[in-house]
Amino acid sequence: MTHSSTPEAPPTQEVVRGRVRPERRRRGDVIAVAVIAVVVLVGAVVLWRTSPVVATTDSTAATPIAAPPRAGDVPAGFAEAWRAASGATPAPVVSGPAVVTADGSTVIGRDAVSGAERWRYSRDIPLCTVGSGFPSADNGAGRLLALYQGPTGWCSELTALRPDTGARAASSNPDVHPGTRLIADGTFVAATGSDYLEVWRSDLVRTLEYGAVPTPVQVGVQPRTGCTYGSTALMQSRLGLIERCPGETTDRLTVVTPDGSGGAEKPQVEFSVPLPPSALPSAGATVVALSADRVAVALPAPTRLMILDRTGRQIGLISLDVPDADLARSVAVAPTSTDGNRVYWWTGSATVALDAADLAPVWTAPGTLGPAVAYGTGLLAPVPGGLVELDPRRGTVLRTIPLPGAGGTAPVRLAVQGDILLAQRGSEVVAYRPS
C-alpha cells in the first residue's frame, strides 16, 4: 500500500490558508522586537527624566583636599578665617581632610584653612541631614553621608561621598522620618527616630531595623511594639536607646547589637530594663555614653547618672552637680565628644567629663555652652564670649580666650580639623585659625 504525500512547499510559498509564510513570520518577529525595544527605550527615558538622579548636580575635586597642619599647644588667640551657612548639620562636620557644610539641598566640601569650595553635591530635593562615618574607608578618607527627603516625605535618599574629592561611593534607600540624626561610632552609622531607627555598615547595607518597621519582611520579630524613643547613642559597636512603651509607667533602657546574628530584620537585644521613676512624670532619661561593658544614663529629678553593666544590672548611681532643668527632658542625641580617655558630655549648662572605660564622672565644668573638644595638647569648651581652656584631669579653667563675633548664650558645638577650630552656632559654621 502506498501513501501519497504533498511535497513541502518552499519557504516563500503559502501552503495552508491563514498560516503566515515563514518569511513573513521572521519579518513580524523582527518588527515586534523593534517595537518592544522602542517602548523600553521610551520608558527608560521617561523614568530617567523623572528620577531624582537626573536632578543631581555635582563637581569633584581635581586633586584630593589636603588636611591642614596638626594642632600643637592651644594658641593665645584665634582669628576668624571664614564662615558658611550649614543649616542641615547639628554640629560642624569634619570628614576625612575636609570640612563639610550643608544647607538647603547642597553639600559642599571645603578646604579647612581657606573655606574654599573644593567639591559640591546638590539635588532638587531638600536635605534631611548630613553626617560622617566609616573613617577607615578609602585609606582613611572615610565617607560623607548626605541624606535627602524622598517623594513620600520620608528621608529615603542616601548618598555616600568621598570627602576628599566629593566622588560618589555608594547609595541606598533608608526609611527614616524627617528630624533624624546620623550618629557614628567608627564601624556603624545609625539614623535615629522617634519610633523607628536603622543602622548601616560602610557599604550602606542595613544591618539593623528597630521599631515600627515600614515594610517588615518578617512579622513579630520586633521585641516591643507601639513604643516611642526619647534618646539614642551609638558607641563601641553598641546601640542604646530609651523607650517609652504602652502600659509601662517608667522609661526603659534597651541595648541592641548593631549587626546581630539574626540579620537586620531580627534585633539582637543585649538587655532591656525599666529605669527608676522620676519625680517629674513627663521627664525622660537620656543615654549619655556606652563603653565596651558599661552604659551611662542620665536621670532627672533628682539629677543623677546611672551606670549599668553589660547585663543591665545597676552598678552605680551618682549625683550630678547640674540644675534640674538640664535633665528635665530627654535629649534625642546627648551632645558629647571624646578624646579616647574621656567622654565630654554637655548637660545644657555644664560639661561633665566621664572616664571612657567605666563612664564614672570625673569632673564638672559649669557655665559652658557645649561639650569640650580636644585641641592639640589642650582641651577647649565654648562659653559666652569665647572659649575656656580646661585642665583635662581636673576640669579647672586655665584661661579664657575671646573669640571674634562670639556672643550670647545659645548652644555652640565645636570641632577641630588640624589646627582649625570650628564652631557651629545655629545654622552657621565659623572657622578660626590660630593668631
GROMACS .gro file of C-alpha atoms in nm, residues 24-388:
model
  365
   24ARG     CA    1   0.662   3.685   0.694
   25ARG     CA    2   0.691   3.533   1.044
   26ARG     CA    3   1.056   3.629   1.064
   27ARG     CA    4   0.975   3.980   0.950
   28GLY     CA    5   0.696   4.003   1.209
   29ASP     CA    6   0.928   3.886   1.485
   30VAL     CA    7   1.181   4.149   1.394
   31ILE     CA    8   0.914   4.418   1.390
   32ALA     CA    9   0.778   4.304   1.731
   33VAL     CA   10   1.124   4.306   1.883
   34ALA     CA   11   1.186   4.651   1.741
   35VAL     CA   12   0.858   4.782   1.884
   36ILE     CA   13   0.938   4.637   2.227
   37ALA     CA   14   1.283   4.792   2.215
   38VAL     CA   15   1.136   5.132   2.132
   39VAL     CA   16   0.883   5.105   2.416
   40VAL     CA   17   1.155   5.004   2.661
   41LEU     CA   18   1.378   5.288   2.543
   42VAL     CA   19   1.097   5.544   2.574
   43GLY     CA   20   1.011   5.410   2.920
   44ALA     CA   21   1.372   5.431   3.026
   45VAL     CA   22   1.395   5.790   2.903
   46VAL     CA   23   1.076   5.885   3.089
   47LEU     CA   24   1.200   5.710   3.404
   48TRP     CA   25   1.538   5.882   3.374
   49ARG     CA   26   1.377   6.222   3.328
   50THR     CA   27   1.151   6.175   3.632
   51SER     CA   28   1.415   6.012   3.851
   52PRO     CA   29   1.584   6.216   4.129
   53VAL     CA   30   1.919   6.124   3.974
   54VAL     CA   31   1.860   6.348   3.673
   55ALA     CA   32   1.820   6.644   3.909
   56THR     CA   33   2.156   6.578   4.072
   57THR     CA   34   2.448   6.811   4.006
   58ASP     CA   35   2.793   6.752   4.142
   59SER     CA   36   3.151   6.858   4.093
   60THR     CA   37   3.450   6.667   4.223
   61ALA     CA   38   3.789   6.795   4.333
   62ALA     CA   39   4.061   6.769   4.068
   63THR     CA   40   4.304   6.672   4.344
   64PRO     CA   41   4.213   6.545   4.691
   65ILE     CA   42   4.174   6.807   4.961
   66ALA     CA   43   4.487   6.841   5.174
   67ALA     CA   44   4.450   6.830   5.552
   68PRO     CA   45   4.573   7.137   5.745
   69PRO     CA   46   4.874   7.109   5.978
   70ARG     CA   47   4.809   6.938   6.309
   71ALA     CA   48   4.737   7.150   6.613
   72GLY     CA   49   5.004   7.186   6.882
   73ASP     CA   50   4.960   7.383   7.200
   74VAL     CA   51   4.648   7.595   7.240
   75PRO     CA   52   4.734   7.937   7.093
   76ALA     CA   53   4.697   8.268   7.274
   77GLY     CA   54   4.406   8.357   7.049
   78PHE     CA   55   4.209   8.275   6.736
   79ALA     CA   56   4.113   8.484   6.433
   80GLU     CA   57   3.813   8.421   6.213
   81ALA     CA   58   3.913   8.251   5.887
   82TRP     CA   59   3.577   8.201   5.715
   83ARG     CA   60   3.210   8.128   5.775
   84ALA     CA   61   2.935   7.947   5.583
   85ALA     CA   62   2.569   7.853   5.612
   86SER     CA   63   2.512   7.495   5.728
   87GLY     CA   64   2.152   7.453   5.836
   88ALA     CA   65   2.147   7.077   5.768
   89THR     CA   66   2.419   6.995   6.022
   90PRO     CA   67   2.369   6.995   6.401
   91ALA     CA   68   2.745   7.033   6.458
   92PRO     CA   69   3.049   7.106   6.239
   93VAL     CA   70   3.119   6.809   6.012
   94VAL     CA   71   3.482   6.709   5.979
   95SER     CA   72   3.515   6.423   5.733
   96GLY     CA   73   3.850   6.297   5.611
   97PRO     CA   74   4.061   6.605   5.536
   98ALA     CA   75   3.761   6.824   5.456
   99VAL     CA   76   3.522   7.047   5.642
  100VAL     CA   77   3.173   6.986   5.504
  101THR     CA   78   2.886   7.234   5.515
  102ALA     CA   79   2.530   7.157   5.408
  103ASP     CA   80   2.241   7.393   5.354
  104GLY     CA   81   1.913   7.370   5.163
  105SER     CA   82   1.981   7.098   4.906
  106THR     CA   83   2.356   7.140   4.866
  107VAL     CA   84   2.655   6.977   5.031
  108ILE     CA   85   2.997   7.142   4.993
  109GLY     CA   86   3.341   7.005   5.071
  110ARG     CA   87   3.572   7.286   5.180
  111ASP     CA   88   3.939   7.343   5.239
  112ALA     CA   89   3.964   7.380   5.617
  113VAL     CA   90   4.211   7.670   5.610
  114SER     CA   91   4.053   7.895   5.349
  115GLY     CA   92   3.695   7.766   5.337
  116ALA     CA   93   3.728   7.748   4.959
  117GLU     CA   94   3.481   7.516   4.787
  118ARG     CA   95   3.657   7.207   4.650
  119TRP     CA   96   3.359   6.994   4.558
  120ARG     CA   97   2.981   7.019   4.554
  121TYR     CA   98   2.687   6.777   4.557
  122SER     CA   99   2.336   6.912   4.505
  123ARG     CA  100   1.988   6.777   4.431
  124ASP     CA  101   1.646   6.936   4.375
  125ILE     CA  102   1.507   6.777   4.693
  126PRO     CA  103   1.566   6.901   5.048
  127LEU     CA  104   1.836   6.767   5.273
  128CYS     CA  105   1.729   6.589   5.590
  129THR     CA  106   2.074   6.589   5.750
  130VAL     CA  107   2.442   6.523   5.685
  131GLY     CA  108   2.696   6.323   5.884
  132SER     CA  109   3.023   6.138   5.852
  133GLY     CA  110   3.135   5.786   5.926
  134PHE     CA  111   3.340   5.481   5.834
  135PRO     CA  112   3.678   5.652   5.880
  136SER     CA  113   3.877   5.353   5.753
  137ALA     CA  114   3.718   5.363   5.408
  138ASP     CA  115   3.945   5.461   5.116
  139ASN     CA  116   4.264   5.456   5.320
  140GLY     CA  117   4.132   5.685   5.588
  141ALA     CA  118   3.932   5.927   5.374
  142GLY     CA  119   3.608   5.794   5.525
  143ARG     CA  120   3.261   5.875   5.400
  144LEU     CA  121   3.040   6.181   5.399
  145LEU     CA  122   2.673   6.082   5.421
  146ALA     CA  123   2.410   6.307   5.262
  147LEU     CA  124   2.052   6.209   5.348
  148TYR     CA  125   1.775   6.364   5.137
  149GLN     CA  126   1.397   6.366   5.160
  150GLY     CA  127   1.230   6.136   4.909
  151PRO     CA  128   0.896   6.169   4.725
  152THR     CA  129   0.699   6.018   5.017
  153GLY     CA  130   0.827   6.281   5.260
  154TRP     CA  131   1.049   6.031   5.439
  155CYS     CA  132   1.428   6.061   5.445
  156SER     CA  133   1.486   5.792   5.187
  157GLU     CA  134   1.763   5.908   4.955
  158LEU     CA  135   2.111   5.842   5.097
  159THR     CA  136   2.437   5.905   4.915
  160ALA     CA  137   2.788   5.834   5.044
  161LEU     CA  138   3.059   6.067   4.912
  162ARG     CA  139   3.436   6.061   4.938
  163PRO     CA  140   3.506   6.371   5.149
  164ASP     CA  141   3.848   6.430   4.994
  165THR     CA  142   3.716   6.450   4.636
  166GLY     CA  143   3.335   6.451   4.653
  167ALA     CA  144   3.315   6.141   4.432
  168ARG     CA  145   3.006   5.927   4.484
  169ALA     CA  146   3.087   5.599   4.658
  170ALA     CA  147   2.751   5.432   4.733
  171SER     CA  148   2.379   5.498   4.767
  172SER     CA  149   2.079   5.338   4.934
  173ASN     CA  150   1.715   5.397   5.026
  174PRO     CA  151   1.653   5.403   5.402
  175ASP     CA  152   1.311   5.457   5.562
  176VAL     CA  153   1.361   5.715   5.837
  177HIS     CA  154   1.148   6.014   5.928
  178PRO     CA  155   1.247   6.382   5.899
  179GLY     CA  156   1.421   6.505   6.212
  180THR     CA  157   1.655   6.207   6.210
  181ARG     CA  158   2.016   6.242   6.326
  182LEU     CA  159   2.311   6.043   6.191
  183ILE     CA  160   2.535   5.911   6.469
  184ALA     CA  161   2.851   5.708   6.417
  185ASP     CA  162   3.096   5.500   6.618
  186GLY     CA  163   3.366   5.428   6.358
  187THR     CA  164   3.216   5.099   6.241
  188PHE     CA  165   2.846   5.172   6.203
  189VAL     CA  166   2.617   5.469   6.140
  190ALA     CA  167   2.267   5.488   6.288
  191ALA     CA  168   1.976   5.704   6.173
  192THR     CA  169   1.768   5.795   6.477
  193GLY     CA  170   1.392   5.831   6.501
  194SER     CA  171   1.103   5.869   6.743
  195ASP     CA  172   0.954   5.527   6.665
  196TYR     CA  173   1.194   5.365   6.417
  197LEU     CA  174   1.569   5.362   6.362
  198GLU     CA  175   1.812   5.175   6.144
  199VAL     CA  176   2.186   5.107   6.126
  200TRP     CA  177   2.416   5.077   5.823
  201ARG     CA  178   2.761   4.940   5.757
  202SER     CA  179   3.017   5.102   5.526
  203ASP     CA  180   2.857   4.981   5.200
  204LEU     CA  181   2.526   5.130   5.325
  205VAL     CA  182   2.368   4.787   5.366
  206ARG     CA  183   2.117   4.795   5.651
  207THR     CA  184   2.234   4.585   5.946
  208LEU     CA  185   1.955   4.669   6.193
  209GLU     CA  186   1.600   4.794   6.178
  210TYR     CA  187   1.428   4.860   6.508
  211GLY     CA  188   1.078   4.970   6.598
  212ALA     CA  189   0.787   5.042   6.367
  213VAL     CA  190   0.941   4.890   6.053
  214PRO     CA  191   0.771   5.050   5.747
  215THR     CA  192   0.764   4.733   5.531
  216PRO     CA  193   0.850   4.439   5.755
  217VAL     CA  194   0.988   4.126   5.588
  218GLN     CA  195   0.910   3.921   5.897
  219VAL     CA  196   0.620   3.978   6.134
  220GLY     CA  197   0.651   3.952   6.511
  221VAL     CA  198   1.030   3.977   6.538
  222GLN     CA  199   1.048   4.322   6.698
  223PRO     CA  200   1.075   4.291   7.078
  224ARG     CA  201   0.814   4.559   7.156
  225THR     CA  202   0.553   4.748   6.957
  226GLY     CA  203   0.399   5.090   6.997
  227CYS     CA  204   0.700   5.238   7.180
  228THR     CA  205   0.848   5.582   7.128
  229TYR     CA  206   1.217   5.666   7.161
  230GLY     CA  207   1.349   5.959   7.354
  231SER     CA  208   1.725   5.920   7.328
  232THR     CA  209   1.975   5.715   7.126
  233ALA     CA  210   2.353   5.665   7.143
  234LEU     CA  211   2.591   5.453   6.935
  235MET     CA  212   2.937   5.378   7.075
  236GLN     CA  213   3.174   5.081   7.086
  237SER     CA  214   2.955   4.883   6.842
  238ARG     CA  215   2.664   4.901   7.087
  239LEU     CA  216   2.342   5.094   7.042
  240GLY     CA  217   2.150   5.221   7.344
  241LEU     CA  218   1.807   5.379   7.339
  242ILE     CA  219   1.542   5.499   7.580
  243GLU     CA  220   1.199   5.351   7.512
  244ARG     CA  221   0.864   5.462   7.647
  245CYS     CA  222   0.618   5.178   7.586
  246PRO     CA  223   0.242   5.139   7.629
  247GLY     CA  224   0.144   5.004   7.970
  248GLU     CA  225   0.479   5.092   8.131
  249THR     CA  226   0.499   5.373   8.384
  250THR     CA  227   0.873   5.441   8.353
  251ASP     CA  228   1.127   5.470   8.074
  252ARG     CA  229   1.308   5.160   7.956
  253LEU     CA  230   1.677   5.129   7.862
  254THR     CA  231   1.746   4.888   7.577
  255VAL     CA  232   2.089   4.800   7.437
  256VAL     CA  233   2.098   4.637   7.093
  257THR     CA  234   2.376   4.489   6.881
  258PRO     CA  235   2.404   4.699   6.559
  259ASP     CA  236   2.488   4.392   6.349
  260GLY     CA  237   2.325   4.092   6.515
  261SER     CA  238   2.347   3.729   6.411
  262GLY     CA  239   1.978   3.719   6.317
  263GLY     CA  240   2.010   3.975   6.037
  264ALA     CA  241   1.875   4.327   6.010
  265GLU     CA  242   1.512   4.221   6.047
  266LYS     CA  243   1.557   4.044   6.383
  267PRO     CA  244   1.715   4.270   6.651
  268GLN     CA  245   1.966   4.108   6.884
  269VAL     CA  246   1.897   4.266   7.224
  270GLU     CA  247   2.173   4.262   7.487
  271PHE     CA  248   1.931   4.364   7.760
  272SER     CA  249   1.624   4.578   7.823
  273VAL     CA  250   1.540   4.703   8.172
  274PRO     CA  251   1.294   4.953   8.324
  275LEU     CA  252   1.453   5.263   8.477
  276PRO     CA  253   1.377   5.422   8.814
  277PRO     CA  254   1.079   5.660   8.826
  278SER     CA  255   1.127   6.035   8.815
  279ALA     CA  256   0.967   6.299   9.035
  280LEU     CA  257   0.865   6.464   8.707
  281PRO     CA  258   0.633   6.225   8.523
  282SER     CA  259   0.683   6.400   8.190
  283ALA     CA  260   1.064   6.396   8.217
  284GLY     CA  261   1.267   6.130   8.040
  285ALA     CA  262   1.603   5.962   8.075
  286THR     CA  263   1.892   6.023   7.833
  287VAL     CA  264   2.152   5.772   7.715
  288VAL     CA  265   2.480   5.958   7.756
  289ALA     CA  266   2.751   5.708   7.664
  290LEU     CA  267   2.841   5.343   7.616
  291SER     CA  268   3.173   5.168   7.664
  292ALA     CA  269   3.267   4.807   7.596
  293ASP     CA  270   3.083   4.687   7.907
  294ARG     CA  271   2.908   4.988   8.060
  295VAL     CA  272   2.615   5.220   7.984
  296ALA     CA  273   2.564   5.565   8.140
  297VAL     CA  274   2.211   5.705   8.160
  298ALA     CA  275   2.118   6.049   8.293
  299LEU     CA  276   1.810   6.054   8.517
  300PRO     CA  277   1.612   6.367   8.611
  301ALA     CA  278   1.454   6.490   8.934
  302PRO     CA  279   1.691   6.449   9.112
  303THR     CA  280   1.974   6.474   8.859
  304ARG     CA  281   2.194   6.166   8.870
  305LEU     CA  282   2.393   5.936   8.646
  306MET     CA  283   2.305   5.569   8.647
  307ILE     CA  284   2.572   5.322   8.534
  308LEU     CA  285   2.480   4.971   8.427
  309ASP     CA  286   2.692   4.669   8.333
  310ARG     CA  287   2.657   4.455   8.023
  311THR     CA  288   2.369   4.256   8.172
  312GLY     CA  289   2.165   4.565   8.261
  313ARG     CA  290   2.248   4.548   8.631
  314GLN     CA  291   2.291   4.881   8.807
  315ILE     CA  292   2.645   4.921   8.939
  316GLY     CA  293   2.643   5.294   9.015
  317LEU     CA  294   2.405   5.583   9.085
  318ILE     CA  295   2.594   5.912   9.115
  319SER     CA  296   2.453   6.257   9.193
  320LEU     CA  297   2.525   6.525   8.935
  321ASP     CA  298   2.602   6.886   9.020
  322VAL     CA  299   2.382   7.029   8.745
  323PRO     CA  300   2.045   7.209   8.759
  324ASP     CA  301   1.727   7.001   8.747
  325ALA     CA  302   1.624   7.192   8.436
  326ASP     CA  303   1.918   7.045   8.242
  327LEU     CA  304   1.773   6.695   8.257
  328ALA     CA  305   1.404   6.782   8.266
  329ARG     CA  306   1.354   6.636   7.920
  330SER     CA  307   1.507   6.354   7.722
  331VAL     CA  308   1.753   6.461   7.454
  332ALA     CA  309   1.737   6.275   7.122
  333VAL     CA  310   2.118   6.262   7.100
  334ALA     CA  311   2.325   6.368   7.401
  335PRO     CA  312   2.586   6.629   7.295
  336THR     CA  313   2.918   6.454   7.352
  337SER     CA  314   3.273   6.440   7.225
  338THR     CA  315   3.565   6.217   7.315
  339ASP     CA  316   3.943   6.219   7.309
  340GLY     CA  317   3.974   5.848   7.381
  341ASN     CA  318   4.038   5.893   7.752
  342ARG     CA  319   3.730   6.096   7.841
  343VAL     CA  320   3.377   6.141   7.713
  344TYR     CA  321   3.276   6.508   7.741
  345TRP     CA  322   2.901   6.549   7.784
  346TRP     CA  323   2.719   6.880   7.777
  347THR     CA  324   2.417   6.871   8.008
  348GLY     CA  325   2.268   7.202   7.892
  349SER     CA  326   2.463   7.429   8.127
  350ALA     CA  327   2.779   7.235   8.215
  351THR     CA  328   3.036   6.998   8.072
  352VAL     CA  329   3.074   6.667   8.258
  353ALA     CA  330   3.381   6.455   8.188
  354LEU     CA  331   3.329   6.079   8.210
  355ASP     CA  332   3.602   5.817   8.221
  356ALA     CA  333   3.587   5.649   7.880
  357ALA     CA  334   3.617   5.298   8.025
  358ASP     CA  335   3.391   5.286   8.332
  359LEU     CA  336   3.187   5.602   8.245
  360ALA     CA  337   3.215   5.737   8.600
  361PRO     CA  338   3.203   6.120   8.624
  362VAL     CA  339   3.549   6.271   8.676
  363TRP     CA  340   3.472   6.643   8.695
  364THR     CA  341   3.210   6.905   8.607
  365ALA     CA  342   3.278   7.243   8.447
  366PRO     CA  343   2.978   7.477   8.486
  367GLY     CA  344   2.883   7.764   8.258
  368THR     CA  345   2.969   7.606   7.922
  369LEU     CA  346   2.765   7.629   7.602
  370GLY     CA  347   2.859   7.291   7.458
  371PRO     CA  348   3.081   6.987   7.510
  372ALA     CA  349   3.457   7.032   7.534
  373VAL     CA  350   3.683   6.917   7.249
  374ALA     CA  351   4.050   6.826   7.238
  375TYR     CA  352   4.264   7.080   7.054
  376GLY     CA  353   4.628   6.975   7.019
  377THR     CA  354   4.763   6.929   7.369
  378GLY     CA  355   4.473   7.117   7.529
  379LEU     CA  356   4.100   7.099   7.593
  380LEU     CA  357   3.861   7.377   7.489
  381ALA     CA  358   3.496   7.441   7.577
  382PRO     CA  359   3.265   7.717   7.447
  383VAL     CA  360   3.145   7.984   7.689
  384PRO     CA  361   2.970   8.320   7.638
  385GLY     CA  362   3.213   8.543   7.450
  386GLY     CA  363   3.461   8.275   7.353
  387LEU     CA  364   3.638   7.971   7.496
  388VAL     CA  365   3.785   7.837   7.814
   0.00000   0.00000   0.00000
